[in-house]
mmCIF file of C-alpha atoms and ligand atoms in Angstrom:
data_model
loop_
_atom_site.group_PDB
_atom_site.id
_atom_site.type_symbol
_atom_site.label_atom_id
_atom_site.label_comp_id
_atom_site.label_asym_id
_atom_site.label_seq_id
_atom_site.Cartn_x
_atom_site.Cartn_y
_atom_site.Cartn_z
ATOM 1 C CA MET A 21 0.301 0.316 -0.071
ATOM 2 C CA ARG A 22 1.262 3.469 -0.362
ATOM 3 C CA ALA A 23 2.731 5.836 2.221
ATOM 4 C CA LEU A 24 4.617 8.924 3.081
ATOM 5 C CA ALA A 25 7.613 8.047 4.003
ATOM 6 C CA VAL A 26 10.560 10.379 5.718
ATOM 7 C CA PHE A 27 14.420 8.980 5.509
ATOM 8 C CA PRO A 28 16.505 10.997 8.209
ATOM 9 C CA SER A 29 19.677 9.347 6.851
ATOM 10 C CA SER A 30 19.664 10.112 3.181
ATOM 11 C CA LYS A 31 17.429 13.112 3.491
ATOM 12 C CA ASP A 32 14.684 11.967 1.455
ATOM 13 C CA ILE A 33 10.449 12.004 1.359
ATOM 14 C CA ARG A 34 8.593 10.288 -0.998
ATOM 15 C CA VAL A 35 5.225 7.873 -1.242
ATOM 16 C CA VAL A 36 6.579 4.248 -0.828
ATOM 17 C CA ASP A 37 5.107 0.851 -1.119
ATOM 18 C CA HIS A 38 4.936 0.115 2.645
ATOM 19 C CA PRO A 39 3.920 -3.301 4.088
ATOM 20 C CA GLU A 40 0.431 -3.858 4.587
ATOM 21 C CA PRO A 41 -0.984 -3.846 8.291
ATOM 22 C CA ARG A 42 -3.049 -6.922 9.080
ATOM 23 C CA LEU A 43 -5.142 -7.907 12.547
ATOM 24 C CA GLU A 44 -2.853 -9.843 14.482
ATOM 25 C CA ARG A 45 -4.663 -10.003 18.077
ATOM 26 C CA PRO A 46 -7.936 -9.777 19.035
ATOM 27 C CA SER A 47 -7.988 -6.257 20.564
ATOM 28 C CA GLU A 48 -6.970 -5.004 17.327
ATOM 29 C CA VAL A 49 -8.733 -2.459 14.972
ATOM 30 C CA LEU A 50 -7.878 -2.273 10.962
ATOM 31 C CA ALA A 51 -8.702 0.928 9.451
ATOM 32 C CA ARG A 52 -8.774 2.969 6.152
ATOM 33 C CA VAL A 53 -7.420 6.459 6.324
ATOM 34 C CA LEU A 54 -9.285 9.153 5.088
ATOM 35 C CA GLU A 55 -7.244 12.254 5.610
ATOM 36 C CA VAL A 56 -4.028 13.368 7.644
ATOM 37 C CA GLY A 57 -3.393 17.171 8.736
ATOM 38 C CA ILE A 58 -0.428 18.388 8.306
ATOM 39 C CA CYS A 59 1.162 20.369 11.635
ATOM 40 C CA GLY A 60 4.453 22.334 12.406
ATOM 41 C CA THR A 61 6.050 19.110 13.801
ATOM 42 C CA ASP A 62 5.193 17.292 10.446
ATOM 43 C CA ARG A 63 7.784 20.615 8.674
ATOM 44 C CA GLU A 64 10.328 19.585 11.365
ATOM 45 C CA ILE A 65 10.419 15.629 10.620
ATOM 46 C CA ALA A 66 10.101 16.462 7.252
ATOM 47 C CA ARG A 67 13.358 19.409 7.524
ATOM 48 C CA PHE A 68 15.005 16.395 9.329
ATOM 49 C CA GLU A 69 15.454 17.985 12.681
ATOM 50 C CA TYR A 70 13.353 15.640 14.514
ATOM 51 C CA GLY A 71 11.567 12.156 13.694
ATOM 52 C CA THR A 72 12.989 8.627 14.294
ATOM 53 C CA PRO A 73 11.945 5.684 12.847
ATOM 54 C CA PRO A 74 11.121 2.639 14.146
ATOM 55 C CA PRO A 75 14.023 0.300 15.535
ATOM 56 C CA GLY A 76 15.725 -0.679 12.695
ATOM 57 C CA GLN A 77 13.989 0.672 9.760
ATOM 58 C CA ASP A 78 15.544 3.503 7.476
ATOM 59 C CA TYR A 79 12.203 5.161 7.510
ATOM 60 C CA LEU A 80 9.357 6.932 8.989
ATOM 61 C CA VAL A 81 5.976 7.152 7.925
ATOM 62 C CA LEU A 82 4.899 10.258 8.637
ATOM 63 C CA GLY A 83 1.299 11.620 9.997
ATOM 64 C CA HIS A 84 -0.625 11.804 13.667
ATOM 65 C CA GLU A 85 -3.431 13.898 12.773
ATOM 66 C CA SER A 86 -5.704 11.829 10.823
ATOM 67 C CA LEU A 87 -9.721 11.030 10.482
ATOM 68 C CA VAL A 88 -10.174 6.639 9.626
ATOM 69 C CA GLU A 89 -13.027 4.444 8.901
ATOM 70 C CA VAL A 90 -13.123 1.308 10.485
ATOM 71 C CA LEU A 91 -12.873 -1.949 8.189
ATOM 72 C CA GLU A 92 -12.330 -4.476 10.547
ATOM 73 C CA VAL A 93 -12.148 -5.477 14.193
ATOM 74 C CA GLY A 94 -10.974 -8.471 16.075
ATOM 75 C CA ASP A 95 -12.844 -10.508 18.121
ATOM 76 C CA ASP A 96 -12.529 -8.899 21.632
ATOM 77 C CA VAL A 97 -13.151 -5.116 19.923
ATOM 78 C CA THR A 98 -17.018 -4.029 21.255
ATOM 79 C CA ASP A 99 -16.858 -0.073 21.091
ATOM 80 C CA LEU A 100 -16.400 0.433 17.624
ATOM 81 C CA SER A 101 -17.805 -1.183 14.421
ATOM 82 C CA LYS A 102 -17.344 -1.865 10.658
ATOM 83 C CA GLY A 103 -18.078 1.995 9.179
ATOM 84 C CA ASP A 104 -17.221 3.848 12.357
ATOM 85 C CA LEU A 105 -15.448 7.457 12.272
ATOM 86 C CA ALA A 106 -12.587 7.267 14.791
ATOM 87 C CA VAL A 107 -9.534 9.343 15.182
ATOM 88 C CA PRO A 108 -6.510 7.412 16.639
ATOM 89 C CA MET A 109 -4.288 8.986 19.491
ATOM 90 C CA VAL A 110 -0.795 9.480 18.791
ATOM 91 C CA ARG A 111 1.318 8.776 21.917
ATOM 92 C CA ARG A 112 1.940 5.360 23.155
ATOM 93 C CA PRO A 113 3.421 3.955 26.750
ATOM 94 C CA CYS A 114 6.817 3.044 27.424
ATOM 95 C CA ALA A 115 7.913 -0.165 28.995
ATOM 96 C CA SER A 116 8.739 1.043 32.048
ATOM 97 C CA LYS A 117 7.550 -0.908 35.270
ATOM 98 C CA ALA A 118 8.382 2.130 37.278
ATOM 99 C CA CYS A 119 6.464 4.740 34.946
ATOM 100 C CA ILE A 120 3.311 4.732 36.883
ATOM 101 C CA ALA A 121 1.841 7.484 34.006
ATOM 102 C CA CYS A 122 2.201 5.054 31.499
ATOM 103 C CA ARG A 123 1.432 1.890 33.748
ATOM 104 C CA SER A 124 -2.241 4.118 34.324
ATOM 105 C CA ASN A 125 -2.809 4.854 30.877
ATOM 106 C CA ARG A 126 -1.640 8.004 30.347
ATOM 107 C CA ALA A 127 1.310 7.839 28.370
ATOM 108 C CA ASP A 128 1.006 11.946 28.405
ATOM 109 C CA PHE A 129 2.619 12.169 31.388
ATOM 110 C CA CYS A 130 5.291 9.769 30.996
ATOM 111 C CA LEU A 131 7.881 9.925 33.142
ATOM 112 C CA THR A 132 10.815 8.311 31.283
ATOM 113 C CA GLY A 133 10.683 9.876 27.921
ATOM 114 C CA GLU A 134 10.894 6.690 26.356
ATOM 115 C CA TYR A 135 7.554 6.878 24.647
ATOM 116 C CA GLU A 136 6.500 6.430 21.037
ATOM 117 C CA GLU A 137 4.470 8.712 19.038
ATOM 118 C CA ARG A 138 2.901 7.468 15.785
ATOM 119 C CA GLY A 139 4.850 9.561 12.615
ATOM 120 C CA ILE A 140 7.400 11.462 15.476
ATOM 121 C CA VAL A 141 9.020 8.908 16.990
ATOM 122 C CA ARG A 142 9.779 5.334 16.948
ATOM 123 C CA ARG A 143 6.677 4.388 15.496
ATOM 124 C CA HIS A 144 5.241 4.503 11.600
ATOM 125 C CA GLY A 145 2.257 7.455 10.978
ATOM 126 C CA TYR A 146 -0.905 7.661 9.600
ATOM 127 C CA MET A 147 0.096 9.071 6.185
ATOM 128 C CA ALA A 148 -0.590 5.589 4.858
ATOM 129 C CA GLU A 149 -3.330 3.481 3.129
ATOM 130 C CA ARG A 150 -4.342 1.442 6.042
ATOM 131 C CA ILE A 151 -3.839 1.330 9.874
ATOM 132 C CA VAL A 152 -3.752 -1.153 12.572
ATOM 133 C CA ASP A 153 -4.168 0.123 16.358
ATOM 134 C CA ASP A 154 -5.345 -1.255 19.197
ATOM 135 C CA ALA A 155 -8.877 -0.562 19.483
ATOM 136 C CA GLN A 156 -8.216 1.166 23.474
ATOM 137 C CA TRP A 157 -6.032 3.983 21.209
ATOM 138 C CA PHE A 158 -8.938 4.939 18.948
ATOM 139 C CA VAL A 159 -11.606 7.425 19.756
ATOM 140 C CA ARG A 160 -14.979 7.123 17.722
ATOM 141 C CA VAL A 161 -16.579 10.479 16.604
ATOM 142 C CA PRO A 162 -20.017 10.894 14.890
ATOM 143 C CA PRO A 163 -20.579 11.009 11.520
ATOM 144 C CA GLU A 164 -21.703 14.626 11.611
ATOM 145 C CA LEU A 165 -18.160 15.279 12.045
ATOM 146 C CA GLN A 166 -16.487 13.569 8.922
ATOM 147 C CA GLU A 167 -15.619 17.392 6.929
ATOM 148 C CA VAL A 168 -13.825 18.617 10.562
ATOM 149 C CA GLY A 169 -12.722 15.458 12.150
ATOM 150 C CA VAL A 170 -9.233 15.473 11.122
ATOM 151 C CA LEU A 171 -9.065 19.007 13.138
ATOM 152 C CA LEU A 172 -9.781 16.896 16.366
ATOM 153 C CA GLU A 173 -6.029 15.943 17.500
ATOM 154 C CA PRO A 174 -4.881 19.701 16.911
ATOM 155 C CA MET A 175 -8.311 20.026 19.003
ATOM 156 C CA THR A 176 -7.270 18.171 22.204
ATOM 157 C CA VAL A 177 -4.374 20.644 23.017
ATOM 158 C CA GLY A 178 -6.439 23.172 24.367
ATOM 159 C CA ALA A 179 -9.189 20.702 25.499
ATOM 160 C CA LYS A 180 -6.316 19.364 27.522
ATOM 161 C CA ALA A 181 -4.868 22.675 28.582
ATOM 162 C CA MET A 182 -8.534 23.229 29.513
ATOM 163 C CA ILE A 183 -9.145 20.122 31.802
ATOM 164 C CA GLU A 184 -5.436 21.124 33.441
ATOM 165 C CA ALA A 185 -6.695 24.652 34.313
ATOM 166 C CA ALA A 186 -10.226 23.661 35.155
ATOM 167 C CA GLY A 187 -8.283 21.776 38.669
ATOM 168 C CA MET A 188 -8.705 25.493 39.910
ATOM 169 C CA MET A 189 -10.735 27.423 37.874
ATOM 170 C CA GLY A 190 -13.713 24.329 38.791
ATOM 171 C CA SER A 191 -13.263 25.298 42.192
ATOM 172 C CA LEU A 192 -13.841 28.989 42.227
ATOM 173 C CA PRO A 193 -17.791 29.395 41.008
ATOM 174 C CA TRP A 194 -17.353 32.633 39.692
ATOM 175 C CA LEU A 195 -14.825 31.717 37.098
ATOM 176 C CA THR A 196 -16.951 28.681 35.497
ATOM 177 C CA ASP A 197 -20.351 30.394 35.922
ATOM 178 C CA SER A 198 -21.485 31.798 32.868
ATOM 179 C CA ALA A 199 -24.350 33.744 33.765
ATOM 180 C CA SER A 200 -22.078 35.739 36.043
ATOM 181 C CA GLU A 201 -21.299 39.286 35.540
ATOM 182 C CA HIS A 202 -17.609 38.172 36.505
ATOM 183 C CA ARG A 203 -17.283 35.768 33.752
ATOM 184 C CA ALA A 204 -14.020 34.233 32.679
ATOM 185 C CA LYS A 205 -11.918 36.030 30.240
ATOM 186 C CA ALA A 206 -9.840 34.570 28.795
ATOM 187 C CA VAL A 207 -6.899 35.460 25.910
ATOM 188 C CA ILE A 208 -5.287 33.289 23.253
ATOM 189 C CA ILE A 209 -2.012 34.477 22.149
ATOM 190 C CA GLY A 210 -1.269 32.916 18.554
ATOM 191 C CA ALA A 211 -4.560 32.333 15.660
ATOM 192 C CA GLY A 212 -2.856 29.141 14.164
ATOM 193 C CA ALA A 213 -4.724 25.934 13.782
ATOM 194 C CA VAL A 214 -3.940 25.419 17.486
ATOM 195 C CA GLY A 215 -4.861 28.808 18.933
ATOM 196 C CA LEU A 216 -8.446 28.960 16.638
ATOM 197 C CA LEU A 217 -9.452 25.617 18.209
ATOM 198 C CA ALA A 218 -8.695 26.653 21.317
ATOM 199 C CA ALA A 219 -10.922 29.599 20.733
ATOM 200 C CA MET A 220 -13.486 27.889 19.662
ATOM 201 C CA THR A 221 -13.280 25.341 22.413
ATOM 202 C CA LEU A 222 -13.595 28.852 25.129
ATOM 203 C CA VAL A 223 -16.201 30.480 22.949
ATOM 204 C CA SER A 224 -18.482 26.926 23.436
ATOM 205 C CA ARG A 225 -17.884 26.899 26.755
ATOM 206 C CA GLU A 226 -19.101 30.231 27.117
ATOM 207 C CA PHE A 227 -15.747 32.032 28.413
ATOM 208 C CA GLU A 228 -15.494 35.641 27.207
ATOM 209 C CA THR A 229 -12.478 35.009 24.580
ATOM 210 C CA TRP A 230 -10.010 37.084 23.197
ATOM 211 C CA VAL A 231 -7.287 36.185 20.525
ATOM 212 C CA TRP A 232 -4.091 38.059 19.966
ATOM 213 C CA SER A 233 -1.787 37.151 17.066
ATOM 214 C CA ARG A 234 0.274 39.147 14.442
ATOM 215 C CA GLU A 235 -2.563 39.014 11.372
ATOM 216 C CA PRO A 236 -4.143 42.007 11.058
ATOM 217 C CA GLU A 237 -7.700 42.641 12.561
ATOM 218 C CA GLY A 238 -9.525 42.412 8.948
ATOM 219 C CA SER A 239 -7.964 39.474 8.356
ATOM 220 C CA PRO A 240 -9.528 35.792 7.667
ATOM 221 C CA GLN A 241 -8.354 34.725 11.275
ATOM 222 C CA GLY A 242 -9.776 37.890 12.921
ATOM 223 C CA ARG A 243 -13.043 37.305 10.863
ATOM 224 C CA LEU A 244 -13.423 34.015 11.929
ATOM 225 C CA ILE A 245 -13.312 34.930 15.626
ATOM 226 C CA GLU A 246 -15.637 37.776 15.397
ATOM 227 C CA ALA A 247 -17.740 35.397 13.577
ATOM 228 C CA ILE A 248 -17.826 33.207 16.342
ATOM 229 C CA GLY A 249 -18.369 35.520 19.396
ATOM 230 C CA GLY A 250 -14.897 35.926 20.077
ATOM 231 C CA ARG A 251 -12.538 39.194 19.916
ATOM 232 C CA TYR A 252 -9.841 39.820 18.377
ATOM 233 C CA ARG A 253 -6.887 42.513 17.867
ATOM 234 C CA SER A 254 -3.791 42.438 16.326
ATOM 235 C CA ASN A 255 -0.568 42.413 17.884
ATOM 236 C CA ALA A 256 1.254 44.486 15.137
ATOM 237 C CA ASP A 257 -1.155 47.341 16.092
ATOM 238 C CA ARG A 258 -0.917 47.265 19.904
ATOM 239 C CA PRO A 259 0.933 45.574 22.980
ATOM 240 C CA LEU A 260 -0.819 42.673 24.720
ATOM 241 C CA ALA A 261 -0.676 45.733 28.260
ATOM 242 C CA ASP A 262 -2.936 47.608 25.981
ATOM 243 C CA LEU A 263 -5.379 44.751 25.284
ATOM 244 C CA ALA A 264 -5.305 43.911 29.001
ATOM 245 C CA ALA A 265 -6.604 47.132 29.880
ATOM 246 C CA GLU A 266 -9.178 46.845 27.367
ATOM 247 C CA VAL A 267 -10.321 42.913 28.687
ATOM 248 C CA GLY A 268 -10.255 43.318 32.341
ATOM 249 C CA ASN A 269 -9.291 40.229 34.365
ATOM 250 C CA ILE A 270 -8.194 37.797 33.034
ATOM 251 C CA SER A 271 -8.479 34.150 33.664
ATOM 252 C CA PHE A 272 -6.632 31.802 31.358
ATOM 253 C CA ILE A 273 -4.313 32.966 28.988
ATOM 254 C CA PHE A 274 -3.453 30.023 26.106
ATOM 255 C CA GLU A 275 -0.507 30.377 24.186
ATOM 256 C CA ALA A 276 -0.189 28.630 21.131
ATOM 257 C CA THR A 277 3.110 30.657 19.296
ATOM 258 C CA GLY A 278 6.140 29.021 20.293
ATOM 259 C CA VAL A 279 7.373 32.811 20.153
ATOM 260 C CA ALA A 280 9.182 33.410 23.678
ATOM 261 C CA ARG A 281 9.271 37.213 23.373
ATOM 262 C CA LEU A 282 5.358 37.064 23.541
ATOM 263 C CA ALA A 283 4.804 34.682 26.197
ATOM 264 C CA ALA A 284 7.152 36.732 28.290
ATOM 265 C CA GLU A 285 5.178 40.113 27.199
ATOM 266 C CA ALA A 286 1.778 37.986 28.415
ATOM 267 C CA ALA A 287 3.332 36.642 31.460
ATOM 268 C CA PRO A 288 2.588 40.118 33.669
ATOM 269 C CA THR A 289 -1.334 40.634 32.020
ATOM 270 C CA LEU A 290 -2.416 37.355 33.848
ATOM 271 C CA GLY A 291 -5.117 38.299 36.489
ATOM 272 C CA PRO A 292 -5.954 37.300 40.003
ATOM 273 C CA ASN A 293 -5.849 33.271 40.524
ATOM 274 C CA GLY A 294 -6.000 32.962 36.648
ATOM 275 C CA SER A 295 -3.846 30.092 34.629
ATOM 276 C CA PHE A 296 -1.058 30.499 31.805
ATOM 277 C CA CYS A 297 -0.819 27.561 29.517
ATOM 278 C CA LEU A 298 2.130 27.302 27.391
ATOM 279 C CA SER A 299 1.449 25.039 24.530
ATOM 280 C CA GLY A 300 3.938 26.321 21.338
ATOM 281 C CA VAL A 301 6.994 24.206 21.096
ATOM 282 C CA PHE A 302 9.825 27.160 21.889
ATOM 283 C CA SER A 303 13.128 27.608 20.336
ATOM 284 C CA HIS A 304 15.760 28.630 21.697
ATOM 285 C CA THR A 305 15.859 32.234 20.591
ATOM 286 C CA GLY A 306 18.598 33.607 23.176
ATOM 287 C CA PRO A 307 17.658 35.860 25.996
ATOM 288 C CA VAL A 308 14.362 37.447 26.183
ATOM 289 C CA SER A 309 14.071 40.835 29.007
ATOM 290 C CA ILE A 310 11.285 39.908 31.865
ATOM 291 C CA GLU A 311 11.185 41.448 35.142
ATOM 292 C CA LEU A 312 11.845 37.740 36.607
ATOM 293 C CA GLY A 313 11.225 39.224 40.732
ATOM 294 C CA HIS A 314 8.163 41.170 39.590
ATOM 295 C CA PHE A 315 6.458 38.077 37.849
ATOM 296 C CA LEU A 316 7.528 35.419 40.437
ATOM 297 C CA ARG A 317 5.916 37.945 43.140
ATOM 298 C CA THR A 318 2.960 38.641 41.193
ATOM 299 C CA LEU A 319 2.056 35.193 40.376
ATOM 300 C CA VAL A 320 2.371 34.342 44.144
ATOM 301 C CA LEU A 321 0.309 36.997 45.787
ATOM 302 C CA ARG A 322 -2.382 36.803 42.896
ATOM 303 C CA ASN A 323 -2.605 32.877 43.429
ATOM 304 C CA GLN A 324 -1.580 32.552 39.558
ATOM 305 C CA ARG A 325 -0.265 29.040 37.836
ATOM 306 C CA LEU A 326 1.612 28.986 34.960
ATOM 307 C CA PHE A 327 2.266 25.491 33.334
ATOM 308 C CA GLY A 328 2.871 23.841 29.969
ATOM 309 C CA THR A 329 1.399 20.968 28.152
ATOM 310 C CA VAL A 330 1.891 18.418 25.386
ATOM 311 C CA ASN A 331 0.196 15.501 24.415
ATOM 312 C CA ALA A 332 -3.097 14.312 24.975
ATOM 313 C CA GLY A 333 -4.840 11.663 26.889
ATOM 314 C CA PRO A 334 -7.825 10.047 26.863
ATOM 315 C CA ASP A 335 -10.343 12.350 28.227
ATOM 316 C CA ALA A 336 -8.756 15.120 26.702
ATOM 317 C CA PHE A 337 -9.645 13.300 23.274
ATOM 318 C CA ARG A 338 -13.536 12.798 24.179
ATOM 319 C CA ALA A 339 -13.422 16.072 25.667
ATOM 320 C CA ALA A 340 -12.770 17.099 22.467
ATOM 321 C CA VAL A 341 -14.998 15.282 20.234
ATOM 322 C CA GLN A 342 -17.863 16.619 22.504
ATOM 323 C CA VAL A 343 -16.579 20.237 22.316
ATOM 324 C CA MET A 344 -16.016 19.529 18.318
ATOM 325 C CA GLY A 345 -19.867 18.295 18.448
ATOM 326 C CA ASP A 346 -21.247 21.511 19.793
ATOM 327 C CA CYS A 347 -18.917 23.933 17.177
ATOM 328 C CA VAL A 348 -20.202 22.058 14.186
ATOM 329 C CA ARG A 349 -23.712 22.470 14.664
ATOM 330 C CA ARG A 350 -22.852 26.300 16.232
ATOM 331 C CA TRP A 351 -20.326 27.440 13.559
ATOM 332 C CA PRO A 352 -20.040 24.696 10.533
ATOM 333 C CA ARG A 353 -18.558 26.990 7.991
ATOM 334 C CA GLU A 354 -16.581 28.639 10.621
ATOM 335 C CA LEU A 355 -15.104 25.528 11.959
ATOM 336 C CA ALA A 356 -14.313 23.685 8.393
ATOM 337 C CA SER A 357 -12.777 27.002 6.907
ATOM 338 C CA LEU A 358 -9.906 26.649 9.145
ATOM 339 C CA ILE A 359 -9.247 23.201 6.515
ATOM 340 C CA SER A 360 -7.666 25.105 4.130
ATOM 341 C CA SER A 361 -6.691 23.110 1.529
ATOM 342 C CA ARG A 362 -6.570 19.370 0.573
ATOM 343 C CA HIS A 363 -4.295 17.441 -1.466
ATOM 344 C CA PRO A 364 -3.435 13.811 -3.103
ATOM 345 C CA LEU A 365 -0.885 12.067 -1.228
ATOM 346 C CA GLU A 366 1.360 12.653 -4.588
ATOM 347 C CA GLU A 367 2.063 16.167 -3.076
ATOM 348 C CA ALA A 368 2.497 15.559 0.267
ATOM 349 C CA PRO A 369 6.454 15.693 -0.437
ATOM 350 C CA ASP A 370 6.085 19.324 -1.735
ATOM 351 C CA LEU A 371 3.766 20.356 0.618
ATOM 352 C CA LEU A 372 6.044 19.529 3.867
ATOM 353 C CA ARG A 373 9.367 21.277 2.038
ATOM 354 C CA GLY A 374 7.437 24.429 1.203
ATOM 355 C CA PRO A 375 6.184 27.011 3.311
ATOM 356 C CA PRO A 376 2.769 26.530 5.424
ATOM 357 C CA VAL A 377 -0.272 27.925 2.842
ATOM 358 C CA GLY A 378 -3.403 28.792 5.116
ATOM 359 C CA THR A 379 -4.399 27.578 8.467
ATOM 360 C CA LYS A 380 -4.272 23.584 8.091
ATOM 361 C CA SER A 381 -3.392 21.589 5.080
ATOM 362 C CA VAL A 382 -4.923 18.488 4.951
ATOM 363 C CA VAL A 383 -3.576 15.295 2.772
ATOM 364 C CA ARG A 384 -6.474 13.009 1.549
ATOM 365 C CA ILE A 385 -6.284 9.285 1.559
ATOM 366 C CA ALA A 386 -9.369 8.214 0.789
ATOM 367 C CA SER A 387 -12.701 9.535 0.603
HETATM 368 ZN ZN1 ZN B 30 0.232 18.394 14.901
HETATM 369 ZN ZN1 ZN B 31 6.550 6.091 30.825
#
């Protein structure tokens, strides 16, 4: 069968004839891949900066954001059947008996770092005609999500951040009561796919939601945010301190750019009892100036939390299915518009080597 392979040693990317996977255990599912989204991680792997083939193999099948259709299930599988749509999770647990996270089915909190990730680290990904995996790694999605289901994995980033932040916010009723005049206010930094999906998540959860990003205020991203009931401000026009004065108390900041300068600018704007979640993958950019003593003092005196998040667990995938169901009912056109283009598998190598175009490019493998 056809698959998109990255060869790190020869620095090659091409469509290959990859061995057809087959059901080998009664707990497994065979699925055909419908669509696979491309993100910054895929582009890093395609630039050979990242990504590891399975042991003993010279290539890695790329792709971790996917939508699949179940073709066949093993005898022990009861919660999926032929014809179901599903999204497979990405990370698989490490082998260490001492890793309490992986042994508790929470590989997203793996302690050893020896986990595997499909399409990223030591396991082939989803840019292939068919895949097999254990049923526990699939989340079923309803048929009404067929058009947008490939966006579920990037939506889990914001969903996991919300679950983590809710531990504190959920215990403060005035932050979660949507009828309250003190309705919680959230600022999202970055209007890429993860930021826009997080904005939809927050608006659907009744947060007063602001997005601050580099695109101009009349840009498609800005218009999309305003269309779903959020507010958009361009960081080209105003520093975040000005936006914070306009917003008032910011309960939640969700960072989705990986730009250290923007995170440093945002930190002092967080309100009392607020949570600041970092989800961008930062690179080494040299020193960034921040008045650290003032920031840490404020963190303490205002009961604030700063945390990072990576890779979603089963709870975030299930939460994202719920949120996406709400979003597709409320904003079907806006949600679908995040998929900026669809391409056949043969175009994937050029797509990966070129600059990103639009919010989300998707490779259509079967229809
Ligand atoms: Zn991704
Ligand atoms: Zn582990």
